[in-house]
Amino acid sequence: MLLCPVCNQPLVRDAKRYSCKNNHSFDRSKEGYVHLLTSNRMHSKAPGDDKGMAAARNRFLSGEYYRVLRERLEALALRYTPEQSPVVLDSGCGEGYYTAGVTRALTEAGRSPSVTGIDISKFSLRWAAKRSKEVEFAVASAYHLPVADNSVDLLVNCFSPLGLEEFRRVLKPGGVFLYVVPAPRHLWQLKEVLYERPYENTEEQTEYDGFRYEEISRVREVIHLPDSQAMLDLFQMTPYYWRTPKSGLERLKSRKTLDTEIAFDIHVFRKS
């Protein structure tokens, strides 16, 4: 499924590397992912989530606090993919929690999926490649996907950059795009701890050129965070990590437990 980032020719994988017919070669890491983000598209030495953030995300998601979202994505994948050999791309897959879930659901349904996850963070993909050996993982940008035109049946984008031009390019005609965004009261009780004046997220229903709406699937639940590790892991994997005043962080550290709403809207689009 992956293309060479230099010449756009298909890549062939062996035990140690990916290579194309023009002899461009890319080593597989010991964990199993491949680095396809060329230096001219890297804006820093190590873009995306750093080592600590990737580890926090892995701990939190492995605790199954967002299981309800993963299960909804699995159900939507079963609803919107072909019965045999669907091609799935998770753009901004992070540490692979949702990618692995979708892959498992499609495999258990007997569909023999081909699944690829891309993320700009090599630290996240170290975890992702350990989580699922059935998925091809590559360091790449959502704005320059190393994937062929009109090749993808289902594209998943969960809290990740919205590369609409690239999504239109790689999706097959009639292919489906799952776009996960935080609903207005997502993590409301966490925000009440962090901020003096918490605010609700903006709720939008935006039409995008080249896509038509199928549905909006809404996920709502209250989760219990039993200790400071879970609370701090959640905090570290949110945008609040970058813009919370010190006083808010100190209030969070003083908490023993926390119950908070989680609220996701999954916008389901079909390529026209």
mmCIF file of C-alpha atoms in Angstrom:
data_model
loop_
_atom_site.group_PDB
_atom_site.id
_atom_site.type_symbol
_atom_site.label_atom_id
_atom_site.label_comp_id
_atom_site.label_asym_id
_atom_site.label_seq_id
_atom_site.Cartn_x
_atom_site.Cartn_y
_atom_site.Cartn_z
ATOM 1 C CA MET A 1 0.000 0.000 0.000
ATOM 2 C CA LEU A 2 2.879 2.388 0.695
ATOM 3 C CA LEU A 3 4.616 4.493 -1.946
ATOM 4 C CA CYS A 4 8.173 5.739 -2.130
ATOM 5 C CA PRO A 5 8.264 9.351 -0.877
ATOM 6 C CA VAL A 6 10.964 10.189 -3.444
ATOM 7 C CA CYS A 7 9.513 8.862 -6.719
ATOM 8 C CA ASN A 8 5.970 7.701 -5.788
ATOM 9 C CA GLN A 9 6.602 4.153 -6.951
ATOM 10 C CA PRO A 10 5.149 1.242 -4.945
ATOM 11 C CA LEU A 11 7.308 0.004 -2.101
ATOM 12 C CA VAL A 12 8.054 -3.679 -1.569
ATOM 13 C CA ARG A 13 8.734 -4.858 1.966
ATOM 14 C CA ASP A 14 11.168 -7.525 3.079
ATOM 15 C CA ALA A 15 12.409 -8.440 6.544
ATOM 16 C CA LYS A 16 14.684 -5.414 6.892
ATOM 17 C CA ARG A 17 13.569 -2.669 4.519
ATOM 18 C CA TYR A 18 11.141 -1.183 2.040
ATOM 19 C CA SER A 19 12.397 -0.491 -1.484
ATOM 20 C CA CYS A 20 11.059 0.620 -4.861
ATOM 21 C CA LYS A 21 12.041 -0.246 -8.424
ATOM 22 C CA ASN A 22 14.210 2.888 -8.589
ATOM 23 C CA ASN A 23 16.369 1.502 -5.777
ATOM 24 C CA HIS A 24 15.246 3.941 -3.116
ATOM 25 C CA SER A 25 15.428 2.042 0.150
ATOM 26 C CA PHE A 26 14.029 2.685 3.636
ATOM 27 C CA ASP A 27 15.012 0.608 6.642
ATOM 28 C CA ARG A 28 12.433 -0.955 8.908
ATOM 29 C CA SER A 29 12.952 -0.144 12.572
ATOM 30 C CA LYS A 30 13.441 -2.922 15.077
ATOM 31 C CA GLU A 31 9.813 -2.395 16.137
ATOM 32 C CA GLY A 32 8.637 -2.789 12.513
ATOM 33 C CA TYR A 33 7.637 0.687 11.300
ATOM 34 C CA VAL A 34 9.280 2.544 8.393
ATOM 35 C CA HIS A 35 10.346 6.207 8.248
ATOM 36 C CA LEU A 36 8.997 7.838 5.044
ATOM 37 C CA LEU A 37 9.052 11.483 6.110
ATOM 38 C CA THR A 38 11.717 13.134 3.967
ATOM 39 C CA SER A 39 13.982 15.778 5.492
ATOM 40 C CA ASN A 40 12.491 18.618 3.433
ATOM 41 C CA ARG A 41 9.106 17.932 5.067
ATOM 42 C CA MET A 42 10.404 17.779 8.631
ATOM 43 C CA HIS A 43 9.982 21.031 10.530
ATOM 44 C CA SER A 44 11.983 19.766 13.504
ATOM 45 C CA LYS A 45 14.367 16.947 14.339
ATOM 46 C CA ALA A 46 11.604 14.913 15.976
ATOM 47 C CA PRO A 47 8.162 16.253 14.942
ATOM 48 C CA GLY A 48 4.909 15.272 16.596
ATOM 49 C CA ASP A 49 4.438 13.801 20.062
ATOM 50 C CA ASP A 50 7.680 13.468 21.984
ATOM 51 C CA LYS A 51 8.790 10.359 23.872
ATOM 52 C CA GLY A 52 7.024 11.290 27.099
ATOM 53 C CA MET A 53 3.750 12.243 25.425
ATOM 54 C CA ALA A 54 3.701 9.043 23.378
ATOM 55 C CA ALA A 55 4.288 6.951 26.505
ATOM 56 C CA ALA A 56 1.524 8.781 28.389
ATOM 57 C CA ARG A 57 -0.923 8.228 25.530
ATOM 58 C CA ASN A 58 -0.021 4.542 25.404
ATOM 59 C CA ARG A 59 -0.547 4.082 29.146
ATOM 60 C CA PHE A 60 -3.859 5.921 29.122
ATOM 61 C CA LEU A 61 -5.372 4.230 26.084
ATOM 62 C CA SER A 62 -4.130 0.819 27.225
ATOM 63 C CA GLY A 63 -6.194 1.435 30.370
ATOM 64 C CA GLU A 64 -9.292 1.266 28.102
ATOM 65 C CA TYR A 65 -10.653 4.621 29.286
ATOM 66 C CA TYR A 66 -11.611 5.410 25.666
ATOM 67 C CA ARG A 67 -12.856 1.916 24.868
ATOM 68 C CA VAL A 68 -16.324 3.243 23.985
ATOM 69 C CA LEU A 69 -14.824 5.356 21.190
ATOM 70 C CA ARG A 70 -12.726 2.472 19.872
ATOM 71 C CA GLU A 71 -15.768 0.188 19.800
ATOM 72 C CA ARG A 72 -17.808 2.791 17.915
ATOM 73 C CA LEU A 73 -15.033 3.177 15.336
ATOM 74 C CA GLU A 74 -14.928 -0.606 14.969
ATOM 75 C CA ALA A 75 -18.693 -0.695 14.375
ATOM 76 C CA LEU A 76 -18.504 2.087 11.796
ATOM 77 C CA ALA A 77 -15.620 0.333 10.042
ATOM 78 C CA LEU A 78 -17.741 -2.802 9.741
ATOM 79 C CA ARG A 79 -20.658 -0.748 8.430
ATOM 80 C CA TYR A 80 -18.747 1.237 5.835
ATOM 81 C CA THR A 81 -16.164 -1.146 4.371
ATOM 82 C CA PRO A 82 -16.504 -3.818 1.667
ATOM 83 C CA GLU A 83 -17.150 -7.412 2.699
ATOM 84 C CA GLN A 84 -13.795 -8.561 1.345
ATOM 85 C CA SER A 85 -10.283 -7.118 1.462
ATOM 86 C CA PRO A 86 -11.016 -3.516 2.525
ATOM 87 C CA VAL A 87 -8.123 -1.070 2.382
ATOM 88 C CA VAL A 88 -7.969 1.104 5.506
ATOM 89 C CA LEU A 89 -5.752 4.085 6.306
ATOM 90 C CA ASP A 90 -5.484 5.631 9.772
ATOM 91 C CA SER A 91 -4.090 9.124 9.243
ATOM 92 C CA GLY A 92 -2.528 10.389 12.458
ATOM 93 C CA CYS A 93 -2.748 6.972 14.093
ATOM 94 C CA GLY A 94 -0.679 7.884 17.146
ATOM 95 C CA GLU A 95 0.254 4.849 19.200
ATOM 96 C CA GLY A 96 -2.132 2.628 17.254
ATOM 97 C CA TYR A 97 -4.922 1.952 19.772
ATOM 98 C CA TYR A 98 -7.778 2.654 17.350
ATOM 99 C CA THR A 99 -5.869 1.254 14.358
ATOM 100 C CA ALA A 100 -5.402 -2.062 16.116
ATOM 101 C CA GLY A 101 -9.055 -2.173 17.176
ATOM 102 C CA VAL A 102 -10.380 -1.559 13.677
ATOM 103 C CA THR A 103 -7.960 -4.126 12.246
ATOM 104 C CA ARG A 104 -9.026 -6.724 14.787
ATOM 105 C CA ALA A 105 -12.745 -6.112 14.197
ATOM 106 C CA LEU A 106 -12.431 -6.430 10.416
ATOM 107 C CA THR A 107 -10.210 -9.500 10.689
ATOM 108 C CA GLU A 108 -12.567 -11.252 13.101
ATOM 109 C CA ALA A 109 -15.403 -10.531 10.661
ATOM 110 C CA GLY A 110 -13.467 -12.456 7.990
ATOM 111 C CA ARG A 111 -12.796 -9.456 5.753
ATOM 112 C CA SER A 112 -8.994 -9.796 5.395
ATOM 113 C CA PRO A 113 -8.243 -6.066 5.641
ATOM 114 C CA SER A 114 -5.120 -4.261 4.483
ATOM 115 C CA VAL A 115 -4.470 -1.585 7.109
ATOM 116 C CA THR A 116 -1.857 1.165 7.231
ATOM 117 C CA GLY A 117 -1.281 3.721 9.978
ATOM 118 C CA ILE A 118 0.720 6.886 9.477
ATOM 119 C CA ASP A 119 1.867 9.424 12.040
ATOM 120 C CA ILE A 120 4.463 12.161 12.115
ATOM 121 C CA SER A 121 5.840 11.008 15.484
ATOM 122 C CA LYS A 122 8.371 8.185 15.449
ATOM 123 C CA PHE A 123 7.951 7.839 19.212
ATOM 124 C CA SER A 124 4.241 7.103 18.780
ATOM 125 C CA LEU A 125 4.892 4.566 16.046
ATOM 126 C CA ARG A 126 7.295 2.642 18.264
ATOM 127 C CA TRP A 127 4.305 1.870 20.464
ATOM 128 C CA ALA A 128 1.963 1.333 17.500
ATOM 129 C CA ALA A 129 4.213 -1.223 15.821
ATOM 130 C CA LYS A 130 4.442 -3.160 19.086
ATOM 131 C CA ARG A 131 0.657 -3.041 19.545
ATOM 132 C CA SER A 132 -0.256 -4.569 16.173
ATOM 133 C CA LYS A 133 1.948 -6.656 13.881
ATOM 134 C CA GLU A 134 -0.843 -6.919 11.278
ATOM 135 C CA VAL A 135 -0.690 -3.191 10.418
ATOM 136 C CA GLU A 136 1.920 -1.394 8.308
ATOM 137 C CA PHE A 137 3.048 1.719 10.162
ATOM 138 C CA ALA A 138 4.973 4.582 8.588
ATOM 139 C CA VAL A 139 6.294 7.937 9.757
ATOM 140 C CA ALA A 140 4.699 10.354 7.297
ATOM 141 C CA SER A 141 2.688 13.562 7.090
ATOM 142 C CA ALA A 142 -1.079 13.739 6.657
ATOM 143 C CA TYR A 143 -0.418 16.472 4.096
ATOM 144 C CA HIS A 144 1.839 14.218 1.963
ATOM 145 C CA LEU A 145 0.449 10.708 2.338
ATOM 146 C CA PRO A 146 2.698 7.993 0.821
ATOM 147 C CA VAL A 147 -0.377 6.246 -0.583
ATOM 148 C CA ALA A 148 -1.652 5.815 -4.151
ATOM 149 C CA ASP A 149 -4.550 7.774 -5.655
ATOM 150 C CA ASN A 150 -8.030 6.234 -5.288
ATOM 151 C CA SER A 151 -6.740 3.274 -3.277
ATOM 152 C CA VAL A 152 -8.406 3.540 0.163
ATOM 153 C CA ASP A 153 -11.881 2.286 1.153
ATOM 154 C CA LEU A 154 -11.934 3.756 4.669
ATOM 155 C CA LEU A 155 -9.878 6.603 6.113
ATOM 156 C CA VAL A 156 -9.848 7.212 9.875
ATOM 157 C CA ASN A 157 -8.809 10.573 11.315
ATOM 158 C CA CYS A 158 -9.012 10.786 15.101
ATOM 159 C CA PHE A 159 -7.980 14.121 16.680
ATOM 160 C CA SER A 160 -5.405 14.536 13.915
ATOM 161 C CA PRO A 161 -4.507 17.046 11.181
ATOM 162 C CA LEU A 162 -7.206 17.429 8.551
ATOM 163 C CA GLY A 163 -5.424 16.879 5.234
ATOM 164 C CA LEU A 164 -8.551 17.160 3.107
ATOM 165 C CA GLU A 165 -6.801 17.480 -0.247
ATOM 166 C CA GLU A 166 -4.812 14.331 0.431
ATOM 167 C CA PHE A 167 -7.855 12.510 1.829
ATOM 168 C CA ARG A 168 -9.792 13.223 -1.377
ATOM 169 C CA ARG A 169 -6.843 12.007 -3.423
ATOM 170 C CA VAL A 170 -6.302 8.653 -1.721
ATOM 171 C CA LEU A 171 -9.923 7.643 -1.110
ATOM 172 C CA LYS A 172 -11.675 5.591 -3.743
ATOM 173 C CA PRO A 173 -14.854 7.060 -5.282
ATOM 174 C CA GLY A 174 -17.501 6.285 -2.693
ATOM 175 C CA GLY A 175 -14.863 5.715 -0.006
ATOM 176 C CA VAL A 176 -15.664 6.779 3.548
ATOM 177 C CA PHE A 177 -13.858 9.157 5.893
ATOM 178 C CA LEU A 178 -14.363 9.012 9.694
ATOM 179 C CA TYR A 179 -13.468 12.331 11.326
ATOM 180 C CA VAL A 180 -13.380 12.261 15.141
ATOM 181 C CA VAL A 181 -13.601 15.576 17.006
ATOM 182 C CA PRO A 182 -14.248 16.514 20.653
ATOM 183 C CA ALA A 183 -17.874 17.374 21.417
ATOM 184 C CA PRO A 184 -18.718 20.494 23.456
ATOM 185 C CA ARG A 185 -18.448 18.923 26.921
ATOM 186 C CA HIS A 186 -15.526 16.588 26.279
ATOM 187 C CA LEU A 187 -13.437 16.351 29.469
ATOM 188 C CA TRP A 188 -15.557 19.042 31.110
ATOM 189 C CA GLN A 189 -14.757 18.079 34.714
ATOM 190 C CA LEU A 190 -11.036 17.957 33.906
ATOM 191 C CA LYS A 191 -11.284 21.478 32.496
ATOM 192 C CA GLU A 192 -13.087 22.632 35.646
ATOM 193 C CA VAL A 193 -10.005 21.588 37.610
ATOM 194 C CA LEU A 194 -7.514 23.143 35.205
ATOM 195 C CA TYR A 195 -9.190 26.490 34.490
ATOM 196 C CA GLU A 196 -10.935 29.202 36.474
ATOM 197 C CA ARG A 197 -13.388 29.707 33.612
ATOM 198 C CA PRO A 198 -13.691 26.503 31.562
ATOM 199 C CA TYR A 199 -15.284 26.737 28.141
ATOM 200 C CA GLU A 200 -17.144 24.282 25.945
ATOM 201 C CA ASN A 201 -15.640 23.164 22.649
ATOM 202 C CA THR A 202 -17.184 24.587 19.509
ATOM 203 C CA GLU A 203 -19.688 22.297 17.798
ATOM 204 C CA GLU A 204 -19.549 22.485 14.013
ATOM 205 C CA GLN A 205 -21.084 20.650 11.089
ATOM 206 C CA THR A 206 -19.005 21.637 8.077
ATOM 207 C CA GLU A 207 -19.512 20.514 4.505
ATOM 208 C CA TYR A 208 -16.265 19.783 2.662
ATOM 209 C CA ASP A 209 -15.793 19.891 -1.093
ATOM 210 C CA GLY A 210 -15.735 16.438 -2.606
ATOM 211 C CA PHE A 211 -17.526 14.807 0.341
ATOM 212 C CA ARG A 212 -21.118 14.351 1.424
ATOM 213 C CA TYR A 213 -22.388 13.667 4.930
ATOM 214 C CA GLU A 214 -23.543 10.165 5.822
ATOM 215 C CA GLU A 215 -24.134 10.703 9.552
ATOM 216 C CA ILE A 216 -22.736 12.056 12.798
ATOM 217 C CA SER A 217 -22.192 9.319 15.365
ATOM 218 C CA ARG A 218 -22.135 10.708 18.906
ATOM 219 C CA VAL A 219 -20.264 9.006 21.749
ATOM 220 C CA ARG A 220 -20.920 10.033 25.363
ATOM 221 C CA GLU A 221 -19.775 8.470 28.637
ATOM 222 C CA VAL A 222 -18.380 9.295 32.076
ATOM 223 C CA ILE A 223 -15.022 7.742 32.941
ATOM 224 C CA HIS A 224 -13.414 7.231 36.338
ATOM 225 C CA LEU A 225 -9.709 8.040 36.664
ATOM 226 C CA PRO A 226 -8.571 6.142 39.773
ATOM 227 C CA ASP A 227 -5.197 7.750 40.446
ATOM 228 C CA SER A 228 -2.843 10.620 39.680
ATOM 229 C CA GLN A 229 -1.018 8.637 36.970
ATOM 230 C CA ALA A 230 -4.186 8.256 34.888
ATOM 231 C CA MET A 231 -5.111 11.924 35.367
ATOM 232 C CA LEU A 232 -1.669 13.187 34.406
ATOM 233 C CA ASP A 233 -1.462 10.829 31.417
ATOM 234 C CA LEU A 234 -4.779 12.168 30.133
ATOM 235 C CA PHE A 235 -3.638 15.741 30.731
ATOM 236 C CA GLN A 236 -0.391 15.133 28.831
ATOM 237 C CA MET A 237 -2.183 13.804 25.749
ATOM 238 C CA THR A 238 -4.502 16.819 25.415
ATOM 239 C CA PRO A 239 -3.889 20.344 24.048
ATOM 240 C CA TYR A 240 -4.363 21.602 27.611
ATOM 241 C CA TYR A 241 -0.853 20.346 28.333
ATOM 242 C CA TRP A 242 0.520 23.336 26.418
ATOM 243 C CA ARG A 243 -1.744 26.102 27.699
ATOM 244 C CA THR A 244 -2.697 25.345 31.293
ATOM 245 C CA PRO A 245 -1.501 27.777 33.979
ATOM 246 C CA LYS A 246 0.712 26.362 36.727
ATOM 247 C CA SER A 247 -2.067 26.831 39.268
ATOM 248 C CA GLY A 248 -4.351 24.564 37.235
ATOM 249 C CA LEU A 249 -1.750 21.829 37.031
ATOM 250 C CA GLU A 250 -1.174 22.043 40.794
ATOM 251 C CA ARG A 251 -4.917 21.604 41.396
ATOM 252 C CA LEU A 252 -4.893 18.512 39.190
ATOM 253 C CA LYS A 253 -1.892 17.053 41.018
ATOM 254 C CA SER A 254 -3.692 17.511 44.330
ATOM 255 C CA ARG A 255 -6.626 15.340 43.201
ATOM 256 C CA LYS A 256 -6.811 11.686 44.238
ATOM 257 C CA THR A 257 -9.381 10.624 41.629
ATOM 258 C CA LEU A 258 -11.506 12.256 38.948
ATOM 259 C CA ASP A 259 -14.740 11.420 37.164
ATOM 260 C CA THR A 260 -15.111 13.271 33.870
ATOM 261 C CA GLU A 261 -17.351 13.278 30.850
ATOM 262 C CA ILE A 262 -15.907 12.121 27.562
ATOM 263 C CA ALA A 263 -17.748 13.223 24.452
ATOM 264 C CA PHE A 264 -16.825 12.558 20.831
ATOM 265 C CA ASP A 265 -18.554 13.318 17.536
ATOM 266 C CA ILE A 266 -17.623 11.103 14.609
ATOM 267 C CA HIS A 267 -18.450 12.872 11.351
ATOM 268 C CA VAL A 268 -18.933 10.281 8.633
ATOM 269 C CA PHE A 269 -18.283 11.512 5.082
ATOM 270 C CA ARG A 270 -18.439 9.712 1.768
ATOM 271 C CA LYS A 271 -16.308 10.794 -1.168
ATOM 272 C CA SER A 272 -18.535 12.081 -3.962
#
